[in-house]
Structure formats: structure tokens, C-alpha cells
Coordinates of C-alpha atoms and ligand atoms in Angstrom, one line a residue:
X1 CA 0.0 0.0 0.0
X2 CA 1.2 3.5 -0.8
X3 CA 1.0 6.3 1.7
X4 CA -2.4 7.6 0.4
X5 CA -3.9 4.1 0.5
X6 CA -2.7 3.5 4.1
X7 CA -4.2 6.9 5.1
X8 CA -7.6 5.9 3.6
X9 CA -7.6 2.5 5.3
X10 CA -6.5 4.1 8.6
X11 CA -9.3 6.7 8.4
X12 CA -11.9 4.2 7.5
X13 CA -11.0 1.9 10.3
X14 CA -10.7 4.8 12.8
X15 CA -14.2 6.0 11.7
X16 CA -15.6 2.5 12.3
X17 CA -14.2 2.4 15.8
X18 CA -15.5 5.9 16.6
X19 CA -18.9 5.1 15.2
X20 CA -19.2 2.0 17.3
X21 CA -18.1 3.7 20.5
X22 CA -20.2 6.9 20.6
X23 CA -23.6 7.3 22.3
X24 CA -25.5 8.0 19.1
X25 CA -27.0 5.6 16.7
X26 CA -26.0 6.1 13.0
X27 CA -27.9 4.9 9.9
X28 CA -26.6 5.6 6.4
X29 CA -29.0 5.1 3.5
X30 CA -28.3 5.4 -0.3
X31 CA -30.2 7.7 -2.6
X32 CA -33.2 5.3 -2.7
X33 CA -33.4 5.0 1.1
X34 CA -31.8 1.6 1.4
X35 CA -29.7 1.0 4.4
X36 CA -26.0 0.6 3.6
X37 CA -24.6 1.1 7.1
X38 CA -25.8 1.0 10.7
X39 CA -23.5 1.3 13.7
X40 CA -23.5 -1.1 16.6
X41 CA -25.2 1.4 18.8
X42 CA -28.2 1.7 16.5
X43 CA -28.4 -2.0 16.1
X44 CA -28.5 -2.4 19.9
X45 CA -31.3 0.2 20.3
X46 CA -33.4 -1.8 17.8
X47 CA -32.4 -5.3 18.7
X48 CA -31.4 -5.9 15.1
X49 CA -28.6 -7.7 13.3
X50 CA -26.6 -5.9 10.6
X51 CA -27.3 -8.6 8.0
X52 CA -31.1 -8.2 8.6
X53 CA -31.2 -4.5 7.9
X54 CA -28.6 -3.9 5.2
X55 CA -30.1 -3.4 1.7
X56 CA -33.6 -2.8 3.1
X57 CA -35.6 0.4 2.9
X58 CA -35.2 2.2 6.2
X59 CA -39.0 2.8 6.5
X60 CA -39.6 -1.0 6.1
X61 CA -37.1 -1.8 8.8
X62 CA -38.8 0.6 11.2
X63 CA -42.4 0.0 10.0
X64 CA -43.0 3.6 9.1
X65 CA -45.2 4.7 6.2
X66 CA -42.7 5.9 3.5
X67 CA -44.3 9.4 3.6
X68 CA -43.7 9.6 7.3
X69 CA -40.1 8.5 7.2
X70 CA -37.8 11.4 8.1
X71 CA -34.9 9.8 6.1
X72 CA -37.2 9.7 3.0
X73 CA -38.2 13.3 3.5
X74 CA -34.5 14.3 3.9
X75 CA -33.6 12.6 0.6
X76 CA -36.6 14.2 -1.1
X77 CA -36.0 17.7 0.1
X78 CA -32.2 17.4 0.0
X79 CA -32.0 19.3 3.3
X80 CA -31.4 18.4 6.9
X81 CA -34.5 17.4 8.9
X82 CA -35.7 19.3 12.0
X83 CA -35.0 17.5 15.3
X84 CA -37.5 14.7 15.6
X85 CA -38.6 12.2 18.1
X86 CA -39.5 8.7 16.9
X87 CA -41.3 6.0 18.9
X88 CA -41.2 2.6 17.4
X89 CA -41.3 -1.1 18.3
X90 CA -37.9 -2.8 18.4
X91 CA -37.5 -6.4 17.3
X92 CA -37.7 -7.4 20.9
X93 CA -41.2 -5.9 21.1
X94 CA -40.2 -2.9 23.2
X95 CA -40.9 0.8 22.5
X96 CA -37.8 2.7 21.6
X97 CA -37.8 6.4 21.8
X98 CA -35.1 8.2 19.9
X99 CA -34.5 11.8 19.1
X100 CA -32.2 12.9 16.2
X101 CA -31.5 14.6 13.0
X102 CA -31.0 13.5 9.4
X103 CA -28.6 15.1 6.9
X104 CA -28.3 14.6 3.2
X105 CA -24.9 13.4 2.0
X106 CA -23.9 15.2 -1.2
X107 CA -21.2 15.2 -3.8
X108 CA -21.3 18.6 -5.4
X109 CA -25.0 19.1 -6.2
X110 CA -25.8 15.3 -6.3
X111 CA -27.4 13.7 -3.3
X112 CA -25.8 10.3 -2.8
X113 CA -27.8 9.4 0.3
X114 CA -28.5 10.5 3.8
X115 CA -27.4 9.9 7.4
X116 CA -29.4 9.7 10.5
X117 CA -27.9 10.5 13.9
X118 CA -30.1 9.2 16.8
X119 CA -29.9 9.5 20.5
X120 CA -31.8 7.1 22.6
X121 CA -33.9 8.9 25.2
X122 CA -33.6 6.1 27.7
X123 CA -30.4 7.5 29.2
X124 CA -31.9 10.9 29.7
X125 CA -34.9 9.3 31.2
X126 CA -32.7 7.5 33.7
X127 CA -30.8 10.6 34.5
X128 CA -34.0 12.5 35.2
X129 CA -35.3 9.6 37.3
X130 CA -32.2 9.9 39.4
X131 CA -32.7 13.6 39.9
X132 CA -36.3 13.0 41.0
X133 CA -35.1 10.3 43.4
X134 CA -32.5 12.7 44.8
X135 CA -35.1 15.4 45.3
X136 CA -37.2 12.8 47.2
X137 CA -34.3 11.8 49.4
X138 CA -33.7 15.4 50.3
X139 CA -37.3 15.8 51.1
X140 CA -37.3 12.8 53.3
X141 CA -34.3 14.2 55.1
X142 CA -36.2 17.4 55.7
X143 CA -39.1 15.4 57.2
X144 CA -36.8 13.6 59.5
X145 CA -35.3 16.8 60.6
X146 CA -38.7 18.3 61.2
X147 CA -39.3 15.4 63.5
X148 CA -36.3 16.4 65.6
X149 CA -37.4 20.0 66.0
X150 CA -39.3 19.3 69.1
X151 CA -36.2 17.9 70.7
X152 CA -34.6 21.3 70.7
X153 CA -32.2 20.5 67.9
X154 CA -32.1 23.2 65.3
X155 CA -31.8 21.7 61.8
X156 CA -30.1 23.4 58.9
X157 CA -32.8 25.3 57.0
X158 CA -33.8 23.8 53.7
X159 CA -36.7 25.8 52.5
X160 CA -37.2 29.6 52.5
X161 CA -39.8 31.1 54.6
X162 CA -41.5 34.5 54.4
X163 CA -39.1 36.0 57.0
X164 CA -36.3 35.4 54.4
X165 CA -37.9 37.6 51.8
X166 CA -36.6 41.1 52.6
X167 CA -37.9 44.4 51.6
X168 CA -39.8 47.3 53.0
X169 CA -41.3 48.8 49.8
X170 CA -45.0 48.8 49.4
X171 CA -44.7 46.7 46.3
X172 CA -43.0 43.8 47.9
X173 CA -45.1 44.1 51.1
X174 CA -48.2 43.8 48.9
X175 CA -46.9 40.6 47.2
X176 CA -46.0 39.2 50.6
X177 CA -49.5 39.9 51.9
X178 CA -51.0 38.0 49.0
X179 CA -48.6 35.1 49.4
X180 CA -49.2 34.8 53.2
X181 CA -53.0 34.6 52.6
X182 CA -52.3 32.1 49.9
X183 CA -50.3 30.0 52.3
X184 CA -53.4 29.7 54.5
X185 CA -55.5 28.4 51.7
X186 CA -55.2 25.5 49.3
X187 CA -55.8 27.4 46.1
X188 CA -53.5 27.2 43.1
X189 CA -51.0 30.1 43.1
X190 CA -49.5 31.7 40.0
X191 CA -46.3 33.7 40.5
X192 CA -45.2 36.2 37.9
X193 CA -41.9 38.0 38.2
X194 CA -38.8 38.8 36.1
X195 CA -35.7 36.7 36.5
X196 CA -34.1 37.0 40.0
X197 CA -37.1 38.6 41.7
X198 CA -37.6 35.7 44.1
X199 CA -40.2 33.4 42.6
X200 CA -38.5 30.3 44.0
X201 CA -38.3 32.0 47.4
X202 CA -42.0 32.8 47.3
X203 CA -43.0 29.2 46.2
X204 CA -40.9 27.7 49.0
X205 CA -42.3 30.1 51.6
X206 CA -45.9 29.5 50.6
X207 CA -45.3 25.8 51.0
X208 CA -43.4 26.0 54.2
X209 CA -46.1 28.1 55.8
X210 CA -49.0 26.0 54.5
X211 CA -50.7 23.0 56.2
X212 CA -48.9 20.8 53.7
X213 CA -45.4 21.6 55.0
X214 CA -44.7 18.2 56.4
X215 CA -45.4 16.7 52.9
X216 CA -43.2 17.1 49.9
X217 CA -42.5 20.3 47.9
X218 CA -41.4 19.1 44.5
X219 CA -40.1 21.7 42.0
X220 CA -39.5 21.3 38.4
X221 CA -38.3 23.8 35.9
X222 CA -40.2 23.2 32.8
X223 CA -37.7 25.0 30.7
X224 CA -34.8 22.9 31.9
X225 CA -36.1 19.5 30.9
X226 CA -36.2 18.4 27.3
X227 CA -39.8 18.6 26.0
X228 CA -40.1 15.0 25.2
X229 CA -39.1 13.9 28.7
X230 CA -41.5 16.2 30.6
X231 CA -44.6 14.1 30.2
X232 CA -43.1 11.0 31.7
X233 CA -41.5 13.0 34.5
X234 CA -44.7 14.7 35.5
X235 CA -47.1 11.8 35.1
X236 CA -44.8 8.8 35.6
X237 CA -44.3 5.8 33.4
X238 CA -45.3 2.1 33.3
X239 CA -42.9 -0.7 32.7
X240 CA -42.2 -1.4 29.0
X241 CA -43.7 1.8 27.6
X242 CA -40.3 2.3 26.0
X243 CA -37.0 0.6 26.3
X244 CA -35.8 0.6 29.9
X245 CA -38.9 2.2 31.2
X246 CA -39.8 1.0 34.7
X247 CA -42.9 1.5 36.8
X248 CA -42.1 4.9 38.1
X249 CA -44.1 7.6 39.9
X250 CA -44.4 11.0 38.3
X251 CA -43.9 14.2 40.1
X252 CA -47.7 14.4 40.8
X253 CA -47.6 11.2 42.7
X254 CA -44.3 12.1 44.4
X255 CA -45.9 15.4 45.6
X256 CA -49.1 13.7 46.8
X257 CA -50.4 15.5 49.9
X258 CA -47.9 18.3 49.3
X259 CA -47.1 21.0 46.7
X260 CA -45.9 20.8 43.1
X261 CA -44.0 23.9 41.9
X262 CA -44.1 24.1 38.1
X263 CA -41.5 26.8 37.4
X264 CA -41.6 28.5 34.0
X265 CA -44.8 26.8 33.0
X266 CA -44.9 28.8 29.8
X267 CA -42.1 26.6 28.5
X268 CA -44.3 23.5 28.8
X269 CA -45.4 22.2 25.4
X270 CA -49.0 23.1 24.7
X271 CA -50.3 19.6 24.3
X272 CA -48.8 18.7 27.7
X273 CA -50.5 21.8 29.2
X274 CA -53.8 20.3 28.0
X275 CA -53.0 17.0 29.8
X276 CA -52.0 19.0 32.9
X277 CA -55.3 20.9 32.8
X278 CA -57.3 17.6 32.6
X279 CA -55.3 16.1 35.5
X280 CA -56.0 19.2 37.6
X281 CA -59.7 19.1 36.9
X282 CA -60.1 15.4 37.6
X283 CA -57.5 15.3 40.4
X284 CA -56.2 12.1 38.8
X285 CA -53.2 11.2 36.8
X286 CA -52.5 8.5 34.3
X287 CA -48.9 7.3 33.9
X288 CA -47.4 7.2 30.4
X289 CA -48.6 3.9 29.0
X290 CA -50.7 3.2 32.1
X291 CA -54.3 2.0 32.1
X292 CA -55.4 3.2 35.5
X293 CA -56.1 6.7 36.8
X294 CA -54.4 7.4 40.1
X295 CA -56.0 10.0 42.5
X296 CA -53.7 12.7 43.7
X297 CA -54.0 15.5 46.2
X298 CA -51.5 18.2 45.1
X299 CA -51.4 21.9 45.5
X300 CA -50.0 23.6 42.5
X301 CA -47.8 26.7 42.5
X302 CA -46.7 27.8 39.0
X303 CA -44.5 30.5 37.7
X304 CA -43.9 32.5 34.6
X305 CA -41.1 34.9 33.9
X306 CA -42.9 36.8 31.2
X307 CA -46.2 38.7 31.7
X308 CA -48.9 35.9 31.7
X309 CA -51.3 37.8 29.5
X310 CA -48.5 38.1 27.0
X311 CA -47.6 34.5 27.3
X312 CA -51.3 33.6 26.6
X313 CA -51.4 36.0 23.6
X314 CA -48.2 34.5 22.2
X315 CA -49.6 31.0 22.6
X316 CA -46.9 29.9 25.1
X317 CA -49.6 29.4 27.8
X318 CA -53.1 28.0 27.3
X319 CA -55.6 30.5 28.5
X320 CA -57.8 27.8 30.1
X321 CA -54.8 26.4 32.0
X322 CA -53.8 29.9 33.1
X323 CA -57.2 30.7 34.6
X324 CA -57.1 27.3 36.4
X325 CA -53.7 28.0 37.8
X326 CA -54.0 31.6 38.6
X327 CA -56.7 31.5 41.3
X328 CA -54.3 33.5 43.4
X329 CA -52.2 35.6 41.1
X330 CA -49.1 37.2 42.7
X331 CA -46.8 39.6 40.8
X332 CA -43.4 40.0 42.3
X333 CA -42.1 43.5 41.5
X334 CA -38.7 44.1 39.8
X335 CA -36.0 45.7 41.9
X336 CA -36.0 48.9 39.7
X337 CA -39.4 49.9 41.0
X338 CA -38.5 49.3 44.7
X339 CA -35.1 50.9 45.0
X340 CA -35.6 51.6 48.7
X341 CA -35.1 47.8 49.2
X342 CA -31.6 48.0 47.8
X343 CA -30.1 49.1 51.1
X344 CA -31.8 46.4 53.1
X345 CA -30.8 43.8 50.7
X346 CA -27.2 45.0 50.4
X347 CA -26.8 45.2 54.2
X348 CA -28.1 41.6 54.5
X349 CA -25.9 40.2 51.7
X350 CA -22.9 42.0 53.2
X351 CA -23.6 40.2 56.5
X352 CA -23.8 36.9 54.8
X353 CA -20.6 37.4 52.8
X354 CA -18.8 38.7 55.9
X355 CA -19.3 35.3 57.4
X356 CA -18.7 33.3 54.2
X357 CA -15.6 35.2 53.0
X358 CA -14.3 36.1 56.5
X359 CA -14.5 39.8 55.9
X360 CA -15.4 42.6 58.3
X361 CA -17.4 45.1 56.3
X362 CA -20.1 46.9 58.3
X363 CA -20.6 50.0 56.1
X364 CA -20.8 50.9 52.5
X365 CA -19.9 54.3 51.1
X366 CA -22.7 56.7 50.0
X367 CA -21.1 57.0 46.5
X368 CA -21.5 53.3 46.0
X369 CA -25.1 53.4 47.2
X370 CA -25.6 56.2 44.7
X371 CA -24.4 54.0 41.9
X372 CA -26.5 51.1 43.1
X373 CA -29.7 53.1 43.3
X374 CA -29.1 54.7 39.8
X375 CA -28.9 51.4 38.1
X376 CA -32.1 49.5 37.0
X377 CA -31.0 45.9 37.8
X378 CA -32.4 43.8 35.0
X379 CA -31.2 40.7 36.8
X380 CA -33.0 41.9 39.9
X381 CA -32.1 40.7 43.4
X382 CA -30.0 37.8 42.1
X383 CA -27.8 40.3 40.2
X384 CA -27.5 42.6 43.2
X385 CA -26.5 39.6 45.4
X386 CA -23.8 38.6 42.8
X387 CA -22.6 42.2 42.7
X388 CA -22.2 42.2 46.5
X389 CA -20.5 38.9 46.5
X390 CA -18.0 40.1 43.8
X391 CA -17.3 43.3 45.7
X392 CA -16.8 41.5 48.9
X393 CA -14.2 39.3 47.3
X394 CA -12.2 42.4 46.5
X395 CA -12.0 44.1 49.9
X396 CA -9.1 43.4 52.2
X397 CA -9.9 41.6 55.4
X398 CA -8.9 44.5 57.6
X399 CA -11.2 46.9 55.8
X400 CA -14.4 47.8 57.5
X401 CA -16.0 50.2 55.0
X402 CA -16.7 49.3 51.4
X403 CA -15.5 52.2 49.4
X404 CA -15.0 52.7 45.6
X405 CA -11.3 52.2 45.9
X406 CA -11.8 48.6 46.8
X407 CA -14.3 47.7 44.2
X408 CA -12.7 46.2 41.1
X409 CA -11.5 48.5 38.4
X410 CA -13.9 46.8 36.0
X411 CA -16.7 47.4 38.5
X412 CA -18.6 49.2 35.7
X413 CA -19.1 46.0 33.9
X414 CA -21.9 45.4 36.3
X415 CA -23.6 48.4 34.9
X416 CA -23.0 47.9 31.2
X417 CA -25.5 46.2 28.9
X418 CA -23.8 44.8 25.9
X419 CA -26.6 45.1 23.5
X420 CA -25.3 44.5 20.0
X421 CA -27.3 41.6 18.5
X422 CA -29.8 42.1 21.4
X423 CA -27.4 40.3 23.7
X424 CA -27.4 41.7 27.1
X425 CA -24.8 40.7 29.7
X426 CA -26.4 41.4 32.9
X427 CA -23.7 40.3 35.2
X428 CA -20.3 40.1 33.8
X429 CA -17.9 39.3 36.7
X430 CA -14.8 40.5 34.8
X431 CA -12.6 41.0 37.8
X432 CA -9.0 40.2 37.8
X433 CA -8.1 39.7 41.5
X434 CA -9.5 37.4 44.1
X435 CA -12.2 35.8 41.9
X436 CA -13.3 32.4 42.9
X437 CA -12.8 29.6 40.5
X438 CA -16.6 29.2 40.1
X439 CA -16.8 32.7 38.9
X440 CA -14.0 32.2 36.4
X441 CA -15.8 29.2 35.0
X442 CA -19.0 31.2 34.8
X443 CA -17.2 34.0 33.1
X444 CA -15.7 31.6 30.5
X445 CA -19.1 30.1 30.0
X446 CA -20.6 33.6 29.3
X447 CA -17.9 34.4 26.8
X448 CA -18.4 31.0 25.0
X449 CA -22.2 31.4 24.9
X450 CA -22.0 35.0 23.7
X451 CA -19.4 34.2 21.1
X452 CA -21.5 31.3 19.7
X453 CA -24.6 33.5 19.6
X454 CA -22.7 36.2 17.8
X455 CA -21.4 33.7 15.4
X456 CA -24.9 32.7 14.5
X457 CA -26.2 36.3 14.3
X458 CA -28.1 35.9 17.6
X459 CA -30.0 32.8 16.5
X460 CA -30.5 30.7 19.6
X461 CA -31.6 27.6 17.7
X462 CA -28.4 27.6 15.6
X463 CA -26.1 28.3 18.6
X464 CA -27.8 25.5 20.6
X465 CA -27.2 23.2 17.8
X466 CA -23.5 24.1 17.7
X467 CA -23.3 23.3 21.4
X468 CA -25.1 20.0 20.8
X469 CA -27.9 21.0 23.2
X470 CA -31.6 21.8 22.8
X471 CA -32.8 25.3 22.2
X472 CA -34.5 25.3 25.6
X473 CA -31.3 24.0 27.2
X474 CA -29.4 27.0 25.9
X475 CA -32.2 29.4 26.8
X476 CA -32.0 28.0 30.3
X477 CA -28.2 28.5 30.5
X478 CA -28.5 32.0 29.1
X479 CA -31.0 32.9 31.8
X480 CA -28.8 31.4 34.5
X481 CA -25.8 33.3 33.2
X482 CA -27.8 36.5 32.9
X483 CA -27.5 36.8 29.1
X484 CA -30.4 38.3 27.3
Ligands
ATP501 N1 -36.7 39.7 48.6 C1 -35.6 39.0 48.7 N2 -34.9 38.9 49.9 C2 -33.7 38.3 50.0 N3 -33.2 37.6 49.0 C3 -33.8 37.5 47.8 C4 -35.0 38.2 47.6 N4 -35.4 38.0 46.4 C5 -34.5 37.3 45.8 N5 -33.5 37.0 46.6 C6 -32.3 36.2 46.3 O1 -32.1 36.3 44.9 C7 -31.8 35.1 44.3 C8 -32.8 34.7 43.3 O2 -34.0 34.4 43.8 P1 -35.0 33.3 43.2 O3 -34.2 32.1 42.7 O4 -36.1 33.0 44.1 O5 -35.5 34.1 41.9 P2 -36.4 33.6 40.7 O6 -37.4 34.7 40.5 O7 -36.8 32.2 40.9 O8 -35.4 33.7 39.5 P3 -35.4 32.9 38.0 O9 -36.6 33.4 37.3 O10 -34.1 33.4 37.4 O11 -35.4 31.5 38.4 C9 -31.7 34.1 45.4 O12 -30.4 33.9 45.8 C10 -32.5 34.7 46.6 O13 -31.9 34.3 47.8
MG502 MG1 -36.5 30.4 39.8

């Protein structure tokens, strides 16, 4: 073999090894749709043997109508498919759920065939099941601790309570008044507030001050879980409904007797919102693939970070569900309309970070307060808390007053909105000294996300694809990182 031939063989063999050792299933079809290659991973999903699938039309192997086959559509349109979810019966008679994309393979303008890249949803399901399990364990820990309260032992606090929600402004007092009344009732509560205003704090406080407080509070962020997994997580699954599915309770059953907090409900797919509405009306749930309805007694708190009427108008939130959920409707005000709360919050956060960072600050200079009160805090209380944490990292231990001299030179980054392409870095901890490792990682993550978004002209879907995550996953990260 000459050098070029050796290189070709090497590459081919290396690709085969790679393809058999990744997590994704790969199917390659020719221009007619006949399978010419399938990696080991895909064969394992399907319980197939290579010799039984090769040379057959992919839609025949998977028992799809030709017109419904995404590979067929990809060949026909000669363009990549949108992300799909397929449910099909494997040879072993089990439902397989995969999500993936198809791409045409071209030579010049001629389409030679297409390739499908599939990810089995089973692993994600398992991961989510573990998270739910973990949440339950934590909850049980709390119950045990609650049992020890009477013995005079003070347990570490796990849930927020109303006393933790600081603020003297009329606006926050009004929200607290509503929330305290809601805690005494069993009605569904709908929380609306911008990011960082304290929705999670309110939800926890309502639960911990309600008669359900010895039962679980289960929270789920609807924007953080891939759409196709949400239904099974919320309603549970029965064994065999798809590969690896076990009889598993959903969050409704886990929260029985307690509270279910559905955070960012406007990110829940509309058809699932319909199922949720039915479950609420009937007070019963049916597990995915299950035959029986299971009665549940759950108090629902939900939240939305855009104005609910807007979310309804933009078809992110079903109006019938909204009216059902918003029996008590609580709006949590943004920090910019309650600036008198800034001092109270800053004083409190300074006390916290004095302990955490072993500093001794007991005063903050009026100039700094001036800056803080001028700013409109798009990231609200969370952003303010991060600002204090960052500033507290900067001051020397023997310093007792926080003055401008000790705040980082790039302090102003906290006040700059980088708004080209509509991107807005709310909290950019660009400080050179004394920054904790977690902050550096966060900073690098911000830079990466912003770069990728810029590269794709601000298109979130494309940037998410480049990271290999879902659009919702990226939106979630952006919110957590304070990028708008
Ligand atoms: N009124 C308040 N008093 C004290 N701390 C607060 C208050 N509001 C918010 N915080 C703090 O701000 C941070 C953000 O609060 P929380 O997570 O409840 O906001 P959120 O509205 O759920 O935000 P997101 O929409 O981004 O999830 C938390 O660290 C919380 O401790
Ligand atoms: Mg939240």
C-alpha cells in the first residue's frame, strides 16, 4: 500500500471504531433510502442484526409509512431534517424512543444518500429519574429533621420562609401579603416576576407556611427539561412503555399531599399543558402507557417569567390552564421599582458574605449606594447579590468600609449592557483579582455562549445546535448566566 492508500484505510478503520463507541446511533442510506450502514449502537437500540437490515428500505425496517419516514423526507427535500422524536417497536417488542436529525450526503449538487444520527432517550430518562429520586431523598431528610425539631435541635434550614424575603417597599409588602394569605388556603398560586425577583423563594415560603409543610414540595423547571421527557416525569411511566422504562411515579404522585411547583410553566409544550389541565380538573393522573387513573392531592404553584397575558397571547400558555392555575395571582415586583429595598438587601448580603468570606465590612460608602440606586438591575435581586459577592471578594480583610477604591476596576461591567445583537450581559464578573474559581468558570461560559450566539447572528436555535444541546437548554443556560 502506498501512503495515500494507508491513510484511507486508517481513516476508514478509525471511523468504524469511533462510530461503534459513541452514544449516538448512526444509519446511512443510499439515494433510494436503502440502508447501507448501521453502527453497533443503533443495532443495539433496535435489537437488530446488521445482515437483517442492510439493503432494506429504512422505512420498512422501522415499520413507518414511506411518507412519514424522516430519512425519506430528507432525501426528497435534500436538506437536513428538523430534530425529531421517533417512537417505534424494536424487534424485541419494546418501544424505543429516539431523538435525532437527518442530513443529506452530497457530492457537489448530487445527493448520494442520507445519514441519521439518533440519540436514545432512555439515558436521559434514567438521569432525570435519578434527579427526581435525589429530590425525594432530600425531602425525606427534611421530614426527619422536622421530627427532631421538638427535641430542641435546630436543623439546617432547607426551605425559604416569608421572613427570608426582605424588603420594606409597598410593592414587595403587597406581594408578601397575598402570598401569606395564599399559604393559609389550598388554592393554586400563579407567580409572575422577572428573573431573579424571588419566585423560587415565594414558592418555597408558601409551601413551608402551609398546612402541607410536612409533605413534599417538588419543584420542576419546565424550561430545563427536554420537552419529550417532561410528560413521563410529570405523570410517571409504566414498565415497558419504552426501552428501559420502569414503573415509576411521576412528580404528581411524588408530591401527593404536598405541593408541586411548576417553574416557567410557559415553557411546557401546549399539548402537555392540555393534559395537565385535565389532571387538575379530575385530580387524577395516568402514567405514560398506564391504564389506570391514580387519584392525587396536590397543591400547584406555578410561575412564569414573562407577563402571563402576553404568554397567553403569544400561545406559550393555554388560557384555560392559566385561569385554572391563577386562582391567586401574585406579581413579584422588579427591583427597579422598589429601589428603597436595595439598602436592606445589600446590608443583608454583606452580613452573609462577611461570614462566608471572613470579611469585616459593616458599612458601604454613600457614593456606592448612589451607583446602586441609579442602576435599574435587569437581573433583579440575584444580580444585586452577585454584585455584593463580587465586591466582597475584593475588599481586604482588615477593611471595615466598602469604598469605591476597593471595588474592582472593572466594576462598571456590572452596569453595562452589551446590547449588540440584542445580547445583554447582565452580570459580567470581569474582575482580575480574588475571583473564585466558580466565577471564572461562569465568566468563561458567558464568553463562550455569547461568542457562539454572535457567530450565529443571535440565532439561539443555531447556537444551541453548535453546542449540541436543545434550544430550551441553551435558553435556560442564558438565563442562568444573565445573558439576554
Ligand atoms: N426579597 C428577597 N430577599 C432576599 N433575597 C432575595 C429576595 N429576592 C430574591 N432573593 C435572592 O435572589 C436570588 C434569586 O431568587 P430566586 O431564585 O427566588 O429568583 P427567581 O425569580 O426564581 O429567578 P429565576 O426566574 O431566574 O429562576 C436568590 O439567591 C435569593 O436568595
Ligand atoms: Mg427560579
